[in-house]
Tab-separated table of C-alpha atoms (C1' of nucleotides) in Angstrom:
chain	number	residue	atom	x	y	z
A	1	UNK	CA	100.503	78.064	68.010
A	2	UNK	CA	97.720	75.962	69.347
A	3	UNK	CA	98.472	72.989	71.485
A	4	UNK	CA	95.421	70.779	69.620
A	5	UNK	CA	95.956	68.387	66.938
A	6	UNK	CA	94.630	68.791	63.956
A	7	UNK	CA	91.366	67.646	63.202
A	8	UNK	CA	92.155	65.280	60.491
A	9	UNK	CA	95.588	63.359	60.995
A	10	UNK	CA	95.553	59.741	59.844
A	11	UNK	CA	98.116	59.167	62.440
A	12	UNK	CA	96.810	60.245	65.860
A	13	UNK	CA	93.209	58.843	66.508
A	14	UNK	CA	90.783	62.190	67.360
A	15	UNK	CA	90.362	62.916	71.145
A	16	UNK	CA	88.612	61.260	73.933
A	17	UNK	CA	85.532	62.950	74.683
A	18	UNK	CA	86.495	63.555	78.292
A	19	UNK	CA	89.911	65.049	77.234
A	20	UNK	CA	87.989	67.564	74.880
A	21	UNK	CA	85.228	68.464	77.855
A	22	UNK	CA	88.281	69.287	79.547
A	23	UNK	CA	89.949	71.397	77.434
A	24	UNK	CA	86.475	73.397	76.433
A	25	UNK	CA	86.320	73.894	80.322
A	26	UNK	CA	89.964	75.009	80.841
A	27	UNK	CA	89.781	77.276	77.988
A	28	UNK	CA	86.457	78.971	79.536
A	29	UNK	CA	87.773	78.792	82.657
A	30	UNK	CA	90.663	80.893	81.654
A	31	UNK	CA	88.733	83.064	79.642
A	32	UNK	CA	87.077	83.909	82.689
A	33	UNK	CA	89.767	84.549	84.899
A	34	UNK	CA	91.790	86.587	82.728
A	35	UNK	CA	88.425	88.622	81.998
A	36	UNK	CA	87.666	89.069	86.158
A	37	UNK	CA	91.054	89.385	87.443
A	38	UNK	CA	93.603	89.825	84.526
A	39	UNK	CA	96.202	88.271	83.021
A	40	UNK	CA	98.862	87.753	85.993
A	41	UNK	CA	95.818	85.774	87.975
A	42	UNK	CA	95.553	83.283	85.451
A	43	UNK	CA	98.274	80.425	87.513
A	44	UNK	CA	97.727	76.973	86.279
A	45	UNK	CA	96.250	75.918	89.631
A	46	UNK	CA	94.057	78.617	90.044
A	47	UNK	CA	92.548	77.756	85.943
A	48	UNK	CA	92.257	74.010	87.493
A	49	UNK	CA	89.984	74.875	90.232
A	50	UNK	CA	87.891	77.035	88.728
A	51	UNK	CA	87.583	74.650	85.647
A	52	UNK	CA	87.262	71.988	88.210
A	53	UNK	CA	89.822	69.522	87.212
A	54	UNK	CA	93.413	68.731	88.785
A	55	UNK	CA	96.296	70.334	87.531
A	56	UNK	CA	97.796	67.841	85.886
A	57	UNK	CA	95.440	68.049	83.433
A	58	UNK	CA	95.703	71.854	82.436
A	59	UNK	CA	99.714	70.620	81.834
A	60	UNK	CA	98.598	67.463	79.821
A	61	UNK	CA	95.998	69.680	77.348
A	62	UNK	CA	98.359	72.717	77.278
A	63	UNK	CA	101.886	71.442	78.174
A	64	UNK	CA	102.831	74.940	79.706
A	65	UNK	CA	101.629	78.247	81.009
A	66	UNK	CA	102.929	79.967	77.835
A	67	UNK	CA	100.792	76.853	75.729
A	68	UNK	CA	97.347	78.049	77.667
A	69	UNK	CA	98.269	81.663	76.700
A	70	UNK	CA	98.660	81.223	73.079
A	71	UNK	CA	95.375	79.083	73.200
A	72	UNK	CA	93.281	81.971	74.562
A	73	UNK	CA	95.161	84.107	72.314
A	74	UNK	CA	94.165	82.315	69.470
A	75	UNK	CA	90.901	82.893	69.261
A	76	UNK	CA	91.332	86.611	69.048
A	77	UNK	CA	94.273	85.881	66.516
A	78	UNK	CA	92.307	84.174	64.476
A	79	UNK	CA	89.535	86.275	64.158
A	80	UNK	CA	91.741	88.996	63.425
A	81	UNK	CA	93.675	86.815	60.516
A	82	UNK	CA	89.968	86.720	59.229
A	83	UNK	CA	90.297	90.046	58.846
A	84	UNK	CA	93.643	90.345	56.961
A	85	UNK	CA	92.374	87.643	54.601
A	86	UNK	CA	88.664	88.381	53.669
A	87	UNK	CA	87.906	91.724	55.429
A	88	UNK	CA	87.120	95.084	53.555
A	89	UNK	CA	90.307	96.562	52.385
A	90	UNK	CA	92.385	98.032	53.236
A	91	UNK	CA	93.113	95.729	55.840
A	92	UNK	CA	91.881	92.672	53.471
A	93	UNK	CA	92.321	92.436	49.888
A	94	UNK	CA	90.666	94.748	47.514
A	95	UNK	CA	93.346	97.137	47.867
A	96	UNK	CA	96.771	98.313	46.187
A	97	UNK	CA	99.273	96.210	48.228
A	98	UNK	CA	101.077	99.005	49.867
A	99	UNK	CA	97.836	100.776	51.602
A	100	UNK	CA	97.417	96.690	52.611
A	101	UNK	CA	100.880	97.102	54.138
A	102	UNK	CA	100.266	100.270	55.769
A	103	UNK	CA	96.903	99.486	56.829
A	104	UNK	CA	98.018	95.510	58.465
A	105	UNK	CA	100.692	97.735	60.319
A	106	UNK	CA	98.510	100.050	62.081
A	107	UNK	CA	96.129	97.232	62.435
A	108	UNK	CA	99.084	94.776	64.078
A	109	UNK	CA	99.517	97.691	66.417
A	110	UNK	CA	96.161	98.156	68.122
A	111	UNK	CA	96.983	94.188	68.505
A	112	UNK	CA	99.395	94.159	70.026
A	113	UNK	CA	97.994	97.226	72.393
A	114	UNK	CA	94.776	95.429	73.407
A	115	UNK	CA	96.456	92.239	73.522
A	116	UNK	CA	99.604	92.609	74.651
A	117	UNK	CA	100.047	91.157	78.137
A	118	UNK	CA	98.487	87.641	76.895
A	119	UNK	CA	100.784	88.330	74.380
A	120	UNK	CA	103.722	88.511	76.874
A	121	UNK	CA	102.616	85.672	78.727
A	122	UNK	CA	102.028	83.925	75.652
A	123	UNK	CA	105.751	83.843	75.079
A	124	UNK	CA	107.949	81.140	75.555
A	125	UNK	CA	111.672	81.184	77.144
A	126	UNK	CA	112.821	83.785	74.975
A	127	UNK	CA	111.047	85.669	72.779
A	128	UNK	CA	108.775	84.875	70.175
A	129	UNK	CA	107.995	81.582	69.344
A	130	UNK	CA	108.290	81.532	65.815
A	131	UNK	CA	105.161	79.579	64.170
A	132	UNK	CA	103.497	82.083	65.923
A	133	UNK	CA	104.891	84.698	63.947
A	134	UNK	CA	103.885	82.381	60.791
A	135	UNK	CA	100.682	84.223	59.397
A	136	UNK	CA	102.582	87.543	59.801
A	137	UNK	CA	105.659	86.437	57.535
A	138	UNK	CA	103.764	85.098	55.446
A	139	UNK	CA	101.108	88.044	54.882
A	140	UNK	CA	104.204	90.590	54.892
A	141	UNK	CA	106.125	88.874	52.214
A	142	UNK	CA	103.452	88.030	50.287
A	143	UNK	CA	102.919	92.350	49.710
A	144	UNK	CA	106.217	93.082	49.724
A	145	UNK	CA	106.508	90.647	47.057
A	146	UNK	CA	103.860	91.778	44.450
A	147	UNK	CA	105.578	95.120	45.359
A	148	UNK	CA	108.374	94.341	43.993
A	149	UNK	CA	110.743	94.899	46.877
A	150	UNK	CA	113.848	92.229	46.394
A	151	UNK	CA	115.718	90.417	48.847
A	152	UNK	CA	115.315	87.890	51.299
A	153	UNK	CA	112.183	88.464	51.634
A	154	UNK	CA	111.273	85.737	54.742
A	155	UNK	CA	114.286	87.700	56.690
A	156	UNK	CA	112.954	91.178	55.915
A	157	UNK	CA	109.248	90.403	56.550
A	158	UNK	CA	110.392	89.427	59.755
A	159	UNK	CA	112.300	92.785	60.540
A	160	UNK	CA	109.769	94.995	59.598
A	161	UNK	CA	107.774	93.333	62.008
A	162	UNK	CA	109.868	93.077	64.932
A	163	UNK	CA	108.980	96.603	66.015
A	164	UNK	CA	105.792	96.088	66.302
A	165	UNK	CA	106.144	93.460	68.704
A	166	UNK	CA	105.300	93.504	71.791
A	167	UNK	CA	108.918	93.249	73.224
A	168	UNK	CA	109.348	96.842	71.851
A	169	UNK	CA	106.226	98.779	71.170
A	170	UNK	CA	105.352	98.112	75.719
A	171	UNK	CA	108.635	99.529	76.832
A	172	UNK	CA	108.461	102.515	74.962
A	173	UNK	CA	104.727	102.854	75.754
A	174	UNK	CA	105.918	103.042	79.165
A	175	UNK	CA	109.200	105.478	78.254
A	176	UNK	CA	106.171	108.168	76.977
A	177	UNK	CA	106.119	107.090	73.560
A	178	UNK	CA	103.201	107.653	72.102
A	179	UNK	CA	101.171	104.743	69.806
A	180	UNK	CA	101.449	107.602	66.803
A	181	UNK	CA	104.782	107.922	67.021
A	182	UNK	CA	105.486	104.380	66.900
A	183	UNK	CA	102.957	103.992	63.906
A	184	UNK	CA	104.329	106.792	62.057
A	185	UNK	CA	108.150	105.811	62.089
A	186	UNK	CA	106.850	102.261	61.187
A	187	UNK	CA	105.267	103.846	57.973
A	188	UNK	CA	107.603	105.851	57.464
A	189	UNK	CA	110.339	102.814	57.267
A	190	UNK	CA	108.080	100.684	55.414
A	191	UNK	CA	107.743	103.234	52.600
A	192	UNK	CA	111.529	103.945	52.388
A	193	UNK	CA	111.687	100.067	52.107
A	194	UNK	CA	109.646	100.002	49.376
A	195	UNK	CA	110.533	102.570	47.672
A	196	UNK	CA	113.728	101.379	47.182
A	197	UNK	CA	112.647	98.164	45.237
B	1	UNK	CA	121.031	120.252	116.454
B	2	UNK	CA	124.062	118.075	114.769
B	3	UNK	CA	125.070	118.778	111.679
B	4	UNK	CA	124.130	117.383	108.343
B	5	UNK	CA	125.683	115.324	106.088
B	6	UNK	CA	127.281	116.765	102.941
B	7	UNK	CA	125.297	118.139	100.373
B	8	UNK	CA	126.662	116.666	97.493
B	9	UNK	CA	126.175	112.900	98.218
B	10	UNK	CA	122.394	113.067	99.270
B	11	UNK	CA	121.874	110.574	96.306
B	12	UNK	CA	124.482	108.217	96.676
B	13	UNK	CA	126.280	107.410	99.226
B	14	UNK	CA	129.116	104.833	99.206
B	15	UNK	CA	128.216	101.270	99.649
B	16	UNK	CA	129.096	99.644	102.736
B	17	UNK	CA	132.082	97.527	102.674
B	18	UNK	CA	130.617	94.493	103.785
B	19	UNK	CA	127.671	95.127	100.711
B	20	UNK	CA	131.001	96.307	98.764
B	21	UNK	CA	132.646	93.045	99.589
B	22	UNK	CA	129.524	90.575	98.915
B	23	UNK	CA	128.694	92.197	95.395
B	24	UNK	CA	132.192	91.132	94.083
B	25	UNK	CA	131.906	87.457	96.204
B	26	UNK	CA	128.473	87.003	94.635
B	27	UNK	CA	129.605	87.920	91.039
B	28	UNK	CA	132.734	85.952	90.907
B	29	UNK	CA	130.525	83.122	91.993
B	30	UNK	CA	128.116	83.642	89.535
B	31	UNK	CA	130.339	83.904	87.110
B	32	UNK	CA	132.039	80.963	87.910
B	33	UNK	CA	128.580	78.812	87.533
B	34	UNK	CA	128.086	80.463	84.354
B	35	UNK	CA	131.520	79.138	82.569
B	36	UNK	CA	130.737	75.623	84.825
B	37	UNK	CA	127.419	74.875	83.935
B	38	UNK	CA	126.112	77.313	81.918
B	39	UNK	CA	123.190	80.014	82.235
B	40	UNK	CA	120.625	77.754	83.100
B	41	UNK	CA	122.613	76.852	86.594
B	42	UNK	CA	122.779	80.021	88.255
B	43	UNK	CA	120.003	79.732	90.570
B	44	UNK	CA	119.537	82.530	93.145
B	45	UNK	CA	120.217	79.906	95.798
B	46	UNK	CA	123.033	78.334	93.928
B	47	UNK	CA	124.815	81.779	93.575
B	48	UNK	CA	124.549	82.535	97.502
B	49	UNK	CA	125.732	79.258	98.024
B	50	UNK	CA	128.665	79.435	96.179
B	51	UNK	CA	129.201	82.755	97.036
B	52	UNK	CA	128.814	81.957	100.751
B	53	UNK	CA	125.962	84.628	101.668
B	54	UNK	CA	122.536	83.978	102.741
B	55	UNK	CA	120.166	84.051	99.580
B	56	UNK	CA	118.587	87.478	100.880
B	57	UNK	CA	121.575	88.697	100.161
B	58	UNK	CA	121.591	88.210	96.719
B	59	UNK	CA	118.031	89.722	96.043
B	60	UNK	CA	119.402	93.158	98.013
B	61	UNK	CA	122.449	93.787	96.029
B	62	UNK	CA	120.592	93.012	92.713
B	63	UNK	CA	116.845	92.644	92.954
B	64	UNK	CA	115.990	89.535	91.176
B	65	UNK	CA	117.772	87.046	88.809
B	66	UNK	CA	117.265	89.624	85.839
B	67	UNK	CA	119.166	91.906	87.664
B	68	UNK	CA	121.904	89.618	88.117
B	69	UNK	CA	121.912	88.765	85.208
B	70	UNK	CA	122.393	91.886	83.598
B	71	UNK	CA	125.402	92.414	86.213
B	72	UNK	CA	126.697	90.133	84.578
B	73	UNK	CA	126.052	90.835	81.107
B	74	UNK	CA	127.829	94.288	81.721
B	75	UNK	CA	131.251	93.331	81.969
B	76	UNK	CA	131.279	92.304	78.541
B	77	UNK	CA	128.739	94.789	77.174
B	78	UNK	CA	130.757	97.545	78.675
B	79	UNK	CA	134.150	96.385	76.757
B	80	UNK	CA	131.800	95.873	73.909
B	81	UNK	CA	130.237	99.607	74.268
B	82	UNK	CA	134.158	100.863	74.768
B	83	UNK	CA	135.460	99.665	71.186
B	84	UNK	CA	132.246	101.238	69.292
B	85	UNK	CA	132.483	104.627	71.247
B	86	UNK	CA	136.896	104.560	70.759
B	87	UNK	CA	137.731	101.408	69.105
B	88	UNK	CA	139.557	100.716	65.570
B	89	UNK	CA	137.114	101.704	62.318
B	90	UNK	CA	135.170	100.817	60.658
B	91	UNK	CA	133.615	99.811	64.233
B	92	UNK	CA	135.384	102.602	66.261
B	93	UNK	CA	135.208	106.571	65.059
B	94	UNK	CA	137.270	107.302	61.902
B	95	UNK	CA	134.845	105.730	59.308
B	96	UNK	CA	132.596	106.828	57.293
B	97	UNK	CA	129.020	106.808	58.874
B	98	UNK	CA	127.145	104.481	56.768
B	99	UNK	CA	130.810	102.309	57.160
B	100	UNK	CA	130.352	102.212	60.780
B	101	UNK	CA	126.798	101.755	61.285
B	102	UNK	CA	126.885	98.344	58.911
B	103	UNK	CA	129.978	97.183	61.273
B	104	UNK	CA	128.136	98.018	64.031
B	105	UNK	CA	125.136	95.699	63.095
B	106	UNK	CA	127.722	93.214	62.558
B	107	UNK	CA	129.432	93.730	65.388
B	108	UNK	CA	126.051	94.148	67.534
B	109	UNK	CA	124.889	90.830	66.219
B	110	UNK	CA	127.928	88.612	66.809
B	111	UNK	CA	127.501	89.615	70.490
B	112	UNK	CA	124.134	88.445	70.357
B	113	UNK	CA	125.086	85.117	69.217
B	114	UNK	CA	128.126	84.979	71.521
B	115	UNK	CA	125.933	86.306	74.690
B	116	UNK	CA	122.873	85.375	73.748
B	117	UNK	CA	121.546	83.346	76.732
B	118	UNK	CA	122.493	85.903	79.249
B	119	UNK	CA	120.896	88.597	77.449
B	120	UNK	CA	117.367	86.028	77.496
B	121	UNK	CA	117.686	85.816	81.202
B	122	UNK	CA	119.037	89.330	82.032
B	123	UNK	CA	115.577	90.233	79.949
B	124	UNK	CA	112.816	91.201	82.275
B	125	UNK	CA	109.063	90.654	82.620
B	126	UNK	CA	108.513	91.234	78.955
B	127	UNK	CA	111.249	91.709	76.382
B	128	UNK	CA	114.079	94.432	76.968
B	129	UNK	CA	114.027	97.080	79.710
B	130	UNK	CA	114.589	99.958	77.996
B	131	UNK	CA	117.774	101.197	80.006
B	132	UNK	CA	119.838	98.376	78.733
B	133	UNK	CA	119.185	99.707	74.772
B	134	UNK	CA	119.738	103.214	75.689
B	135	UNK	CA	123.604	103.096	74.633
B	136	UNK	CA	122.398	101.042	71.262
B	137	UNK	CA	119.912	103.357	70.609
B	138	UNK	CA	121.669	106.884	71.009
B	139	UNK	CA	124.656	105.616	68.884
B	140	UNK	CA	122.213	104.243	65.933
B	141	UNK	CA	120.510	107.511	66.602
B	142	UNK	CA	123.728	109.323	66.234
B	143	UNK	CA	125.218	107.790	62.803
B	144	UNK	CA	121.339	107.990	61.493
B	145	UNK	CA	121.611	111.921	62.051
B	146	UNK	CA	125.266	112.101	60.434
B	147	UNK	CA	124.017	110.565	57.447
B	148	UNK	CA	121.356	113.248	56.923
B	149	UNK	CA	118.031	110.365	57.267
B	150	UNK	CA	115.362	112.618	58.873
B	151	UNK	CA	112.232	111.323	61.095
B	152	UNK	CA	111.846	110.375	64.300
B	153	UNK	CA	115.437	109.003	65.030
B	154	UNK	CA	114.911	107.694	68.369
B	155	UNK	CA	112.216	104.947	67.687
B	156	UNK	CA	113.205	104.716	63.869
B	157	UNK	CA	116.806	103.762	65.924
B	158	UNK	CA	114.786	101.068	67.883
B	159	UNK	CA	112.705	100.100	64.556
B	160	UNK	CA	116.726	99.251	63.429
B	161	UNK	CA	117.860	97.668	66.565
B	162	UNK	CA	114.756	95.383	66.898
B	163	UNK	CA	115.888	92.906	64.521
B	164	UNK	CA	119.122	92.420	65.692
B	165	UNK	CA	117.839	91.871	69.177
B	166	UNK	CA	118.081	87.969	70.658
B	167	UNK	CA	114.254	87.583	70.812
B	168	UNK	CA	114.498	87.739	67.369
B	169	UNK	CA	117.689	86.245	66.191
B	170	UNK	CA	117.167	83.023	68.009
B	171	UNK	CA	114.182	81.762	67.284
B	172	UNK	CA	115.729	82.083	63.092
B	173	UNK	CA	118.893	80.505	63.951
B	174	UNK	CA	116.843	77.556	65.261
B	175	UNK	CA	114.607	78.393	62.216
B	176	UNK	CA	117.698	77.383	59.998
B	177	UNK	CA	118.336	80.882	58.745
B	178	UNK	CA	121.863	81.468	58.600
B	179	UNK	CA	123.724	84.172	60.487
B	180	UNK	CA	124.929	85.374	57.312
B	181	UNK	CA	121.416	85.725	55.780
B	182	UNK	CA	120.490	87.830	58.841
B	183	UNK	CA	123.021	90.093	58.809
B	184	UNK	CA	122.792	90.685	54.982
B	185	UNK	CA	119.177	91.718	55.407
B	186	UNK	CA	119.950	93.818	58.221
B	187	UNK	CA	122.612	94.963	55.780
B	188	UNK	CA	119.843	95.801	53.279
B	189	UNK	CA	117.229	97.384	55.271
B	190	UNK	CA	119.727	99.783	56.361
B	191	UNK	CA	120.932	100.844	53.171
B	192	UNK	CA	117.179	101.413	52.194
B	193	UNK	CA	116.543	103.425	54.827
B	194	UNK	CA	119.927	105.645	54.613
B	195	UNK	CA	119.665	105.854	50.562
B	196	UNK	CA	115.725	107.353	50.804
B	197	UNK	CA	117.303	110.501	52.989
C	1	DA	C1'	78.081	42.847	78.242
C	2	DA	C1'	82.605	41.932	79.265
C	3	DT	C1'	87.407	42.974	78.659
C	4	DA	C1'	91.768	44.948	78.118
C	5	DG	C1'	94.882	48.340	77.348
C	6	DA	C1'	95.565	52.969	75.981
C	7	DA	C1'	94.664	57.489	77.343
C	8	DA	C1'	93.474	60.759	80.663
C	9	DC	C1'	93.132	62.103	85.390
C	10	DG	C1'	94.462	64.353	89.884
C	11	DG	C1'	97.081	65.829	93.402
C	12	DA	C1'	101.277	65.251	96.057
C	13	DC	C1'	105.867	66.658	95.250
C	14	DT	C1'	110.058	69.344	93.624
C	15	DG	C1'	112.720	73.384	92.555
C	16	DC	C1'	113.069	78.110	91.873
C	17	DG	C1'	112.168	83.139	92.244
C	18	DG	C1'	111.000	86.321	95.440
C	19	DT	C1'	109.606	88.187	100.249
C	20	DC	C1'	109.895	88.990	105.232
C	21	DC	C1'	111.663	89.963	109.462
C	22	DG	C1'	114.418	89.119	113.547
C	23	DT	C1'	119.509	89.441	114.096
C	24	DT	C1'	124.103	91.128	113.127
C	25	DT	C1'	127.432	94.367	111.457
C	26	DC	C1'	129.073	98.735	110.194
C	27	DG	C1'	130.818	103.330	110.887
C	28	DA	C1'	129.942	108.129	112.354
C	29	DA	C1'	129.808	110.893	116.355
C	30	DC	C1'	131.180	111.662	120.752
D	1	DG	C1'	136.307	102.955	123.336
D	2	DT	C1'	131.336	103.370	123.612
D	3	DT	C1'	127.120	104.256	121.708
D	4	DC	C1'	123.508	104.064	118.438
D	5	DG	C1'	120.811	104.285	114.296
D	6	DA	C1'	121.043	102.792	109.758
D	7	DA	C1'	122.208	99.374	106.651
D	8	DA	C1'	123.102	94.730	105.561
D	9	DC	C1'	122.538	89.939	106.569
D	10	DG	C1'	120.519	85.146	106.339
D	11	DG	C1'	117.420	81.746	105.980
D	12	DA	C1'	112.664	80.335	106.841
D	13	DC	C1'	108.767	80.952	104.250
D	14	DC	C1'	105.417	81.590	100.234
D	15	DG	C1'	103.380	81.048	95.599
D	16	DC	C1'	103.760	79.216	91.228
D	17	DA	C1'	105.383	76.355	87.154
D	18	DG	C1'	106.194	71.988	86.052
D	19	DT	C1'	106.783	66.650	87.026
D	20	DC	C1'	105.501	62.013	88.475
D	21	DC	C1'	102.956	58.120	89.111
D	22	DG	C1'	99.253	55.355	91.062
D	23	DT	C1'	94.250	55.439	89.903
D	24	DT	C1'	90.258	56.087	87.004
D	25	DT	C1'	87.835	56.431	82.644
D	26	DC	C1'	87.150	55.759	77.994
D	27	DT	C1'	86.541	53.007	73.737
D	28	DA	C1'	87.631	49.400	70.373
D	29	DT	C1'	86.901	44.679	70.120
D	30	DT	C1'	84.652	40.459	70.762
DNA sequence: AATAGAAACGGACTGCGGTCCGTTTCGAAC
DNA sequence: GTTCGAAACGGACCGCAGTCCGTTTCTATT
């Protein structure tokens, strides 16, 4: 998902200081486009002059367009896998799994509403770009597991998901469907999933 | 005063033949790249040239490379569409309902895998436009109804279709899952869904 | 402090999607 | 066959993603 290394690997040697400036100012400098002028104003050169370094250097720290997106995504991704982990149920634990379920849906929803065209532009040549999708596989399988439901579970955590994604829930935004509708037929699947073992 | 034209073709009136005459020169050229040198090759400019038109040509008969795209993508999704809607069973009518909707998902995901990269770049500015689902989604929609599942059929349709969808599919394949482990999940959730009513 | 080489930098350059607009072609009416 | 407005044409042009490579900066080592 993010384009840094991880803090401690033995095998790469931690960043030059002037390549971490950079990215802290190409990462606020994005920030602050996307905040002032959206999502689609965000080009690579435009996050290089306002951050005040050449373009070549938003490439080297983020490798693509889609790579700068998911960074800036990640910070509101993150905060909102805090929530999933150690919030107050019934979005974090604390609750029986299925209102955890039901609750991560609804929650994955206004996500995807509020953050949906970085979200878009966060995706790669097709679709998804599946370590993305990680934490939510993991989080849906895990609850579908201690509720019992067999199967392949990696596979079906990943269908029950699908609708929400973006790729689906925008167009039928735009078709006149409304955000309860889609919420409600996702609940309604996810029970008859479950329901059936 | 002179008269006016006929009522009945205020909407559409037939192409010109020189437009008539391009469209098939620019998608038997683009066609032709496609089996040469695969998706990735058929450049707007590459087409036209090829073809033998100017490039603005290309952008008025089908409005962007998407567009194109999905041009081409018809052919094949029309045959496709014409052996679910009259075709042998269990794909074709003559089955039983839940008989034909598991061949369709079979059916529907083979010609992901087969025209998979078209269907990436016939996809627009986010995922699928709507329109190109429409067929998918009334005939799910349809078998749903015969086998008495209640809700909201049209998005719990999409909810089904999602995971069959390239965006999707793709990124597992790459992932290692198996074709067969897909479709026996999609298999699964189906039968879930049709067995709680 | 000096050095050396690895890493990062920056901006010119390429290729592609998409637009624009002056020119050409069509075909309906006379 | 001539006329004329609408439609189609073509290719120069633009903006943006992504690459390349000569130059600069960092840091480990002595």
């Amino acid at each position: 998902m993010s384009t840094e290394p991880p803090l401690f690997d033995l095998r790469s040697r931690p960043e030059r200081r002037d390549a971490a400036r950079n990215r802290e100012l190409l990462l606020d400098a994005a920030h602050r486009l996307v905040d002032r002028d959206g999502v689609d104003a965000v080009t690579m050169d435009a996050v290089a002059a306002e951050a005040g370094v050449g373009k070549g250097t938003v490439f080297r720290r983020f490798g693509s367009r889609a790579g700068l997106m998911s960074a800036l995504l990640d910070h509101g991704e993150a905060r909102w896998q805090g929530r999933v982990i150690s919030g107050p149920p019934p979005l974090g634990p604390g609750a029986p799994a299925l209102d955890r379920l039901l609750a991560f849906g609804e929650s994955r929803l206004e996500r995807t509403l509020v953050s949906g065209d970085l979200m878009v532009a966060a995706a790669g040549r097709h679709g998804r770009s599946l370590p993305a999708v990680g934490f939510l596989v993991a989080h849906v399988r895990h609850l579908l597991a201690e509720l019992d439901v067999t199967g392949d579970l990696p596979v079906l955590a990943l269908s029950l998901l699908a609708p929400l994604d973006v790729a689906f829930v925008l167009p039928q935004l735009e078709a006149g469907v409304t955000r309860e509708r889609i919420l409600a037929t996702w609940t309604d699947l996810v029970r008859r999933v479950v329901e059936a073992g």
